[in-house]
Coordinates of C-alpha atoms and ligand atoms in Angstrom, one line a residue:
X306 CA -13.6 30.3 -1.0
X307 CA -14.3 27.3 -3.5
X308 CA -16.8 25.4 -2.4
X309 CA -14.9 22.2 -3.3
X310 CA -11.1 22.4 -3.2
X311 CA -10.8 19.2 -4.3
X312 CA -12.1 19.7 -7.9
X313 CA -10.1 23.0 -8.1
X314 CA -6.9 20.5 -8.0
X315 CA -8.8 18.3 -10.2
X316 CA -8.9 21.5 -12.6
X317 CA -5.5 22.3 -12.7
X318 CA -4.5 18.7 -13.4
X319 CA -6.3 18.4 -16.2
X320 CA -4.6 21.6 -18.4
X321 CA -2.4 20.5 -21.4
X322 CA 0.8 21.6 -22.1
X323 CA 1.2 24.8 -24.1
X324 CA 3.3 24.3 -27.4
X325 CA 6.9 25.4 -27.0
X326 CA 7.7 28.9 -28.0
X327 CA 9.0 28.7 -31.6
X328 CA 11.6 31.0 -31.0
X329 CA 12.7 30.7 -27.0
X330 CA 11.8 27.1 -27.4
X331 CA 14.0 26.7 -30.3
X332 CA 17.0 27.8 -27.4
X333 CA 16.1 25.4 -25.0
X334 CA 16.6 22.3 -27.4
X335 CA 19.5 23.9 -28.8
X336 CA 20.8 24.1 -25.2
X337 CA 19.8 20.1 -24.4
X338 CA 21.4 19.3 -28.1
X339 CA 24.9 17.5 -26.9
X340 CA 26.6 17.9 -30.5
X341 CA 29.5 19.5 -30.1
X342 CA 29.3 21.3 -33.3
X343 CA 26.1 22.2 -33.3
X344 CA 24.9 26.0 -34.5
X345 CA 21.9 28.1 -32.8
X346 CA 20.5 30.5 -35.9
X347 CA 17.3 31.0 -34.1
X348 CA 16.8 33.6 -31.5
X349 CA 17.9 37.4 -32.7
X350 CA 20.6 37.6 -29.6
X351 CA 23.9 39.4 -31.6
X352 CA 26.9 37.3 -31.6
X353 CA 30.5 38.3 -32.0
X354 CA 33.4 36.4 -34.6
X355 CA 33.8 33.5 -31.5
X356 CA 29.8 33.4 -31.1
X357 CA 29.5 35.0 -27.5
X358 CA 27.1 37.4 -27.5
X359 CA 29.5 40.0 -25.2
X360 CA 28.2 42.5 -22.7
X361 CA 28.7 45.9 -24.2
X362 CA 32.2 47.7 -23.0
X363 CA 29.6 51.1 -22.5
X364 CA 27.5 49.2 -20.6
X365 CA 30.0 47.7 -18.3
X366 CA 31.2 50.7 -17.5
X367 CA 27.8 52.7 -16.7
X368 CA 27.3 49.5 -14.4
X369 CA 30.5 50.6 -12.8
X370 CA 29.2 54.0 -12.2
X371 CA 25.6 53.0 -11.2
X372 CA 26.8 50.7 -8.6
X373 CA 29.0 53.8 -7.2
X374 CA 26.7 56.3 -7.3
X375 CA 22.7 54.2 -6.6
X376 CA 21.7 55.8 -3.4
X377 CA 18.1 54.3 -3.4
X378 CA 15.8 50.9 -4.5
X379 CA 12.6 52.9 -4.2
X380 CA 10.4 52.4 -6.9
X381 CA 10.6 53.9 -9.9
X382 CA 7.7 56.2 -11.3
X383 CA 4.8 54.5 -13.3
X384 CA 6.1 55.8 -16.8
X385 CA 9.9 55.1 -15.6
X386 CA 12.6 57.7 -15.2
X387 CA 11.4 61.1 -17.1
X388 CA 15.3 61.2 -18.6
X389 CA 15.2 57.8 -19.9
X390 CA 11.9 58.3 -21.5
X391 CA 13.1 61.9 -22.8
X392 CA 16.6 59.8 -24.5
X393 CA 13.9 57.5 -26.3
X394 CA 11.9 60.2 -27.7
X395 CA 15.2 61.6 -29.1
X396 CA 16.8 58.5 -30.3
X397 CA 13.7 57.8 -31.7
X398 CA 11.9 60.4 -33.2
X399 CA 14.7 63.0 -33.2
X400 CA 15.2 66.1 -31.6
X401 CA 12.4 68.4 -33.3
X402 CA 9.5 65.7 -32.9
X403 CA 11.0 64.7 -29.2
X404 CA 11.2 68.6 -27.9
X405 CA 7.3 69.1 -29.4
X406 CA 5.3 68.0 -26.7
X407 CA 3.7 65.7 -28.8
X408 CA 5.4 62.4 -27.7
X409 CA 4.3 60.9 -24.6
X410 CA 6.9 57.9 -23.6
X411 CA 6.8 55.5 -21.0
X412 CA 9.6 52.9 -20.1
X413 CA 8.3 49.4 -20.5
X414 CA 10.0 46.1 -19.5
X415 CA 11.6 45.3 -23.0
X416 CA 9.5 45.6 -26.3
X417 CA 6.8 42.8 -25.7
X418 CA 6.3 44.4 -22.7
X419 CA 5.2 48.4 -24.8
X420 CA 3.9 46.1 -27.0
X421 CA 1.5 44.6 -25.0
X422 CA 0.8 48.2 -23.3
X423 CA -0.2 49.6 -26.7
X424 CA -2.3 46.4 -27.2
X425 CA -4.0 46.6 -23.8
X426 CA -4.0 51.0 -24.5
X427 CA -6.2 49.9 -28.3
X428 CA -8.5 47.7 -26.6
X429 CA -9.3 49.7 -23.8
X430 CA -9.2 53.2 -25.1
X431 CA -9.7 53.0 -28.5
X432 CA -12.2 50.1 -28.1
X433 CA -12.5 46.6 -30.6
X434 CA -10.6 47.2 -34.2
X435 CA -8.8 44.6 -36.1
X436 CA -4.7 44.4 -35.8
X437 CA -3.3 44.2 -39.2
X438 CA -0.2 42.2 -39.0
X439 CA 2.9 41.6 -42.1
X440 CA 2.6 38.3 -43.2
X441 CA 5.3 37.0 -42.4
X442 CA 5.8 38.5 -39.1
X443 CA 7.5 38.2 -35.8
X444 CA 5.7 34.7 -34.6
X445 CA 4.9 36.5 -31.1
X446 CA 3.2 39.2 -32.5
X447 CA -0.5 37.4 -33.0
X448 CA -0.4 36.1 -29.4
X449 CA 1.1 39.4 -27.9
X450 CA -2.7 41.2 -29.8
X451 CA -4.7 38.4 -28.8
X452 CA -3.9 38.3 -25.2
X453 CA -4.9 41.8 -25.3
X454 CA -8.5 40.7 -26.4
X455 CA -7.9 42.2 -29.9
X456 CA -8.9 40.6 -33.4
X457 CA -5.8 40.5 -35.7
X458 CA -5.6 40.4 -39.8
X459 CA -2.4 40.2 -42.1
X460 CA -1.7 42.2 -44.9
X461 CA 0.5 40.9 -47.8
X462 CA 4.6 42.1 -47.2
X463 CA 7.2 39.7 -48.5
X464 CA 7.1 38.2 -52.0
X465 CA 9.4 34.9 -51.7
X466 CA 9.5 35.0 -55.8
X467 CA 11.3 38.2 -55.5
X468 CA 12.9 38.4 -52.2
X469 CA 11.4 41.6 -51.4
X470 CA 8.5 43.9 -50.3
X471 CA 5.7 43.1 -52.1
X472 CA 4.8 46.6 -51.9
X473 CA 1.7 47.0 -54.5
X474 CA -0.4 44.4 -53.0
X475 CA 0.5 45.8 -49.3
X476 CA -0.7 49.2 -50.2
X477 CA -4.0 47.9 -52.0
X478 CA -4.8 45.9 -49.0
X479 CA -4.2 48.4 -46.5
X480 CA -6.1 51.0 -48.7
X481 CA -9.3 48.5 -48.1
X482 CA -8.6 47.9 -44.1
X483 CA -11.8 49.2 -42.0
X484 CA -10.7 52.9 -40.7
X485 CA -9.5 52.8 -37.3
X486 CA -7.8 49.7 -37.6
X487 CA -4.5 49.1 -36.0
X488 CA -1.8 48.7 -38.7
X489 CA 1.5 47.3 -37.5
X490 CA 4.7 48.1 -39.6
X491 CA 8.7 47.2 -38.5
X492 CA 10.2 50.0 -38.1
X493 CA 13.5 48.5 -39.5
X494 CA 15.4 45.5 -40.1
X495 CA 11.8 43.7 -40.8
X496 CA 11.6 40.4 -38.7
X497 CA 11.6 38.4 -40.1
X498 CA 12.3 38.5 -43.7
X499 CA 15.0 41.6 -43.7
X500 CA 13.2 43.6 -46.3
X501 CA 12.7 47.2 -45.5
X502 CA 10.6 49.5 -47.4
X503 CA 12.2 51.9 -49.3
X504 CA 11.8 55.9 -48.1
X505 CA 9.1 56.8 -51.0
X506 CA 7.3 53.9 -49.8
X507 CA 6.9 55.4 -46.3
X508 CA 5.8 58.1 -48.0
X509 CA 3.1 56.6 -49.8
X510 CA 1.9 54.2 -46.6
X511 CA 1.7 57.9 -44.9
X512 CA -0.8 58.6 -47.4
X513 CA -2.3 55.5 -47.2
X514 CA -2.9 55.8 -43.1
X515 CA -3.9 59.2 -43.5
X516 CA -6.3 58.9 -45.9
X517 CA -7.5 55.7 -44.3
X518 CA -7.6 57.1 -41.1
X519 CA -5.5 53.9 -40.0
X520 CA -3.4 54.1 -36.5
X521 CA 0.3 53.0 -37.1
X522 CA 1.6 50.9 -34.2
X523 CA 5.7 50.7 -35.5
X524 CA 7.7 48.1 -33.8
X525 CA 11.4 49.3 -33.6
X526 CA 13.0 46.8 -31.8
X527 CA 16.3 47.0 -34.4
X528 CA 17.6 50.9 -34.6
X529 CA 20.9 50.5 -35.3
X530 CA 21.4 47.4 -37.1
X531 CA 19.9 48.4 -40.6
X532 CA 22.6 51.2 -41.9
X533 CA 23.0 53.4 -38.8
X534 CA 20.6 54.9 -36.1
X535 CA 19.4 57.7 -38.0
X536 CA 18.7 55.9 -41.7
X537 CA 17.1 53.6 -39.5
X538 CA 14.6 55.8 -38.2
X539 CA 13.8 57.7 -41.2
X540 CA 10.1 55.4 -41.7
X541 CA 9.1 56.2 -38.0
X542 CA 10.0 60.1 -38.4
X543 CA 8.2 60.0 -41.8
X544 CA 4.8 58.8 -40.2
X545 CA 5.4 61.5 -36.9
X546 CA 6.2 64.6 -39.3
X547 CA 3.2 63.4 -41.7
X548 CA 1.4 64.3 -38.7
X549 CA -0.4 61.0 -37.9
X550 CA -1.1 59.7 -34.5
X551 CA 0.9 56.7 -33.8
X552 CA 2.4 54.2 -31.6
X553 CA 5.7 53.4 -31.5
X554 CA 7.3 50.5 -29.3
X555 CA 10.8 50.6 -29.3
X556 CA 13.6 48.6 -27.4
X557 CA 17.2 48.7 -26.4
X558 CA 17.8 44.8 -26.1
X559 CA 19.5 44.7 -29.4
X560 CA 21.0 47.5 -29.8
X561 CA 22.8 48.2 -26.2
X562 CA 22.8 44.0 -26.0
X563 CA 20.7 44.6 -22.7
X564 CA 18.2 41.6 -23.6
X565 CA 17.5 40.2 -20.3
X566 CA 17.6 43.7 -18.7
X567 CA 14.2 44.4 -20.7
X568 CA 14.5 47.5 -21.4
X569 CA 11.8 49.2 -23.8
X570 CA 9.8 51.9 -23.9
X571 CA 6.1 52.9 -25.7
X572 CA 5.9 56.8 -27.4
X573 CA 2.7 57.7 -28.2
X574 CA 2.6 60.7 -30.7
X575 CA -0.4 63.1 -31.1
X576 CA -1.7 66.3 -32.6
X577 CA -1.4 68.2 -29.3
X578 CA 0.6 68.7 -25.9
X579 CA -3.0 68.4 -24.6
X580 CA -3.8 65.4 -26.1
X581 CA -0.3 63.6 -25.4
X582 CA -0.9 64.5 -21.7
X583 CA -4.5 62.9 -21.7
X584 CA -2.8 59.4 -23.3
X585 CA 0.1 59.3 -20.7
X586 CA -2.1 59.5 -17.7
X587 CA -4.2 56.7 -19.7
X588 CA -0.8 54.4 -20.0
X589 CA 0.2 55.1 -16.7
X590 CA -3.3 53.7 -15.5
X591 CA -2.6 50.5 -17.7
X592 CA 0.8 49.8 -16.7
X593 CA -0.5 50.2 -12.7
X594 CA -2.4 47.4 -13.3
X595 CA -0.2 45.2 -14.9
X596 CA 3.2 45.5 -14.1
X597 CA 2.5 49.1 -11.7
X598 CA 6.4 50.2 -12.9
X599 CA 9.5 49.2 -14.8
X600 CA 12.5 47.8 -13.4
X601 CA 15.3 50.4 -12.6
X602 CA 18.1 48.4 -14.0
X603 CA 18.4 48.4 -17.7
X604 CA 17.0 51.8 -18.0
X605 CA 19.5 53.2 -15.2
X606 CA 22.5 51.6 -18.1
X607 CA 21.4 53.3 -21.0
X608 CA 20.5 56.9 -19.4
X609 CA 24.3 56.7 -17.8
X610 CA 25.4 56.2 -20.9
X611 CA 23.8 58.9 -22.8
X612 CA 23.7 61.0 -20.3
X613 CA 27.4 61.2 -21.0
X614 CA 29.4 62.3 -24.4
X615 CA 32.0 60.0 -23.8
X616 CA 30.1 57.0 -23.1
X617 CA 27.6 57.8 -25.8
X618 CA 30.6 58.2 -28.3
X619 CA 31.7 53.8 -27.3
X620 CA 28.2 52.8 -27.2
X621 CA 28.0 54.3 -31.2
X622 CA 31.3 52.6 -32.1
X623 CA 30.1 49.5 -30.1
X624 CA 27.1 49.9 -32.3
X625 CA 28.6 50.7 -35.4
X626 CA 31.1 47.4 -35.1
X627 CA 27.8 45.2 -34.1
X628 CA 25.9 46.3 -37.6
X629 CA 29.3 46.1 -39.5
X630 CA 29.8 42.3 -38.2
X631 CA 26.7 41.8 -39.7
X632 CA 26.6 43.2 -42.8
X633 CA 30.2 41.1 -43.1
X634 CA 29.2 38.1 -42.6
X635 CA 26.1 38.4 -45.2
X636 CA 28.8 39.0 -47.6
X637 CA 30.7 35.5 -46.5
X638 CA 27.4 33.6 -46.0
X639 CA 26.4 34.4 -49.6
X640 CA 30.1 33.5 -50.9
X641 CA 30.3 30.5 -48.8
X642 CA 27.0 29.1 -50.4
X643 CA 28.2 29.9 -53.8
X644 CA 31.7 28.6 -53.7
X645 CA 30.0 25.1 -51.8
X646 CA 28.3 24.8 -54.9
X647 CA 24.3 25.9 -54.4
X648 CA 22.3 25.5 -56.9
X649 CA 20.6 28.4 -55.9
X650 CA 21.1 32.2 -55.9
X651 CA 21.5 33.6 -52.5
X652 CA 22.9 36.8 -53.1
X653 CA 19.3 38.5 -51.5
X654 CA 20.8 38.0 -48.5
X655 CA 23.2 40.8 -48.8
X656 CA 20.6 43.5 -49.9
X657 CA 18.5 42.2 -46.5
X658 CA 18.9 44.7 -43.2
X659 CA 19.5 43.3 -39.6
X660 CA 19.8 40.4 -37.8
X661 CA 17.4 38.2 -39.7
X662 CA 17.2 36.6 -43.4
X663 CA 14.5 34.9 -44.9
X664 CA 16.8 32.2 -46.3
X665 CA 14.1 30.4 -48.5
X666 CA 14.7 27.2 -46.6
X667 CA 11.6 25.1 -46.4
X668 CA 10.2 22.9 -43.1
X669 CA 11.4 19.7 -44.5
X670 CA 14.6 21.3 -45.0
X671 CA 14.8 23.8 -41.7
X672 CA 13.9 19.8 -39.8
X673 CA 16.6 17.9 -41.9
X674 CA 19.7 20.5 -40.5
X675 CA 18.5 19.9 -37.0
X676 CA 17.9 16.6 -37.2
X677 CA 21.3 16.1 -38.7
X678 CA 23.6 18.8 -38.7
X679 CA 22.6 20.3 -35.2
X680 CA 21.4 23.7 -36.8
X681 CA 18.8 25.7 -35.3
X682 CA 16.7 28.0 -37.6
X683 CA 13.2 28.8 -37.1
X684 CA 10.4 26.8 -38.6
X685 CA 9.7 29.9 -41.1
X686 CA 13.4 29.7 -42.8
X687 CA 14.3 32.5 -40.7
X688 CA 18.1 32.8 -40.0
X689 CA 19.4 35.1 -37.5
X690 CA 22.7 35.9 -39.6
X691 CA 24.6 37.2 -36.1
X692 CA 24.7 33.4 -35.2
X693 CA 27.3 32.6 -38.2
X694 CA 31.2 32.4 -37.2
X695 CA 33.9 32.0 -38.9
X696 CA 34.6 28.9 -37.0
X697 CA 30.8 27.1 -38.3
X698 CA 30.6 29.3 -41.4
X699 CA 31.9 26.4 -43.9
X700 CA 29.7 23.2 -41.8
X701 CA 26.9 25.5 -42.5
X702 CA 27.3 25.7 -45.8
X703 CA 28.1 22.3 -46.1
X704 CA 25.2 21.6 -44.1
X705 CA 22.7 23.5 -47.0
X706 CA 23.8 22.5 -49.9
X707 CA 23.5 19.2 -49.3
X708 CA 19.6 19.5 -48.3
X709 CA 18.6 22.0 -51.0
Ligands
LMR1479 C1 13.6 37.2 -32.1 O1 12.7 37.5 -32.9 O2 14.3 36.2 -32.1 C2 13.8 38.2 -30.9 O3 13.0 39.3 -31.0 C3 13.7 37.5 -29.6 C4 12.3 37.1 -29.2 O4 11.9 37.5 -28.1 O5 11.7 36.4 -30.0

């Protein structure tokens, strides 16, 4: 017991406030913003043309079934339900690489949550070694690495003069990062700048790691949303049938819409059955002391669904219809911006993949569209395209042009 319980108090009146979350926090001002018109660009949630962002006809109907057919609330295993984890291996890796033996999978709660497993499985396992990170990256990323008690670098990825991967000077810096480090590459659909590498340039990382003895750690949180789910996973399978080791934390919050249902899952790839079973056993003891195992839910939706031909078939067309709206509105965004009269050429967007555009945007002028239009983008100019309607497309535009 404390000696003192007084000063204990004292303590925990005297923490500050941590700084909002520059994503989530973006929602809750957006949500305490009384505009009527105003327009929430930030957070990578999918919206449809009247800006709901809909619960999944496939997933209503596996909910349907599940509520039928649960017979139990006992808990789940440590690494989650051995069919769900065997449908992320495939979705993932594909059937070859899946059927191996050399992917050990575990369901974690969403992908922060395998992200912060793997982060937690580097420092304890693989002991201290620097994170590379893309600069730009997801803004959680950092924090996610630190909280795990590991150091974290950047490597150069997107050139802003170009609106692409500034590939050369990635590939000389990670060609000079300490072997064993940690390097940590988007799998697709990069967050957030929307520029993917290209497949020889997979190819040539693969080198790169190899011959660098590097450990990828892919974060594939958007399968689906680039072209279609297997051109989207051709960088992943490229790094698993180069034969590397590596990490891959995936998620189904975009893709089946299950957000809040966080629903993830961490595959660990090795060079041996034997070795894969030594690194589960090691995951399971990490996730027993954190969150001991996953909720049932969200991972209960998606193995009802692809446990199921006919259910699988929706979810694809589902899918399919989510990545064409996207790639749509790209199109319109770019022509709205041109025909408002910008000074500027935005037609980069359209080659970008996924939710999210870099769209050049400054602070001063990502502050200026809040501040009087109402729009919500994050701080970096990112712009989660899913978030434009036809119903605010024009405002938006409107909105731009006149702070550019
Ligand atoms: C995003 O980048 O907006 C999403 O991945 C949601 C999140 O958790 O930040």
């Amino acid at each position: 017991m404390h000696a003192d319980p007084t000063k204990a108090l004292h303590a925990l009146s005297d923490i500050t406030a941590a700084p909002a979350d520059p994503i989530l926090g973006l929602t809750d001002a957006f949500k305490a913003d009384t505009r009527p018109d105003k327009v929430n660009l930030s957070v990578g949630v999918f919206q449809d043309e009247t800006g709901k962002s809909p619960v999944l006809d496939c997933v209503k109907r596996a909910e349907r079934r599940l509520l039928e057919l649960e017979s139990t609330k006992s808990y789940m295993p440590i690494s989650g339900d051995p069919a769900y984890c065997r449908h992320v291996a495939r979705l993932v890796f594909g059937e070859a690489t899946a059927e191996s033996g050399r992917v050990a999978t575990i369901h974690a709660p969403g992908g922060t949550g395998a992200l912060r497993v793997a982060g937690d499985f580097i420092r304890q396992l693989l002991g201290p070694r620097r994170v590379w990170l893309s600069d730009p990256t997801w803004p959680n990323h950092p924090g996610i690495f630190r909280a795990a008690h590991l150091e974290t670098e950047v490597y150069p990825y997107f050139d802003p003069a170009a609106n692409g991967v500034a590939f050369d000077a990635m590939l000389e810096t990670l060609a000079h990062a300490p072997e064993g480090d940690v390097i940590v590459l988007h799998g697709c659909c990069h967050n957030p700048s929307g520029a993917d590498l290209k497949a020889e340039q997979w190819n040539a990382v693969a080198d790169t790691l190899r011959a660098r003895s590097l450990v990828p750690l892919v974060d594939f949180a958007y399968q689906g949303f680039g072209d279609d789910l297997e051109t989207d996973a051709a960088g992943v399978r490229t790094l698993a049938e180069a034969g590397l080791d590596i990490l891959v934390s995936s998620s189904f919050s975009k893709n089946f819409g299950l957000y809040r249902e966080r629903v993830g899952a961490l595959s660990v790839v090795t060079e041996s059955p034997d070795a894969t079973a030594r690194v589960l056993s090691q995951l399971k003891a990490i996730v027993r002391t954190n969150y001991s195992n996953p909720p049932a839910h969200g991972g209960g939706i998606v193995t009802t669904i692809l446990d199921d031909p006919e259910l699988t078939a929706l979810w694809k067309m589902e899918l399919s219809a989510m990545q064409s709206r996207i790639a749509g509105t790209r199109k319109a965004f770019v022509e709205g911006l041109k025909n408002t009269g910008a000074n500027r050429d935005f037609s980069f967007l359209e080659r970008q993949k996924g939710m999210f555009s870099f769209s050049g945007l400054d602070r001063k002028q990502v502050d200026r569209l809040r501040a009087d239009y109402g729009i919500y983008i994050v701080g970096s100019g990112r712009i989660n395209v899913a978030g434009i309607t036809p119903a605010n497309l024009e405002f938006l535009c409107k909105a731009i042009v006149s702070v550019l």
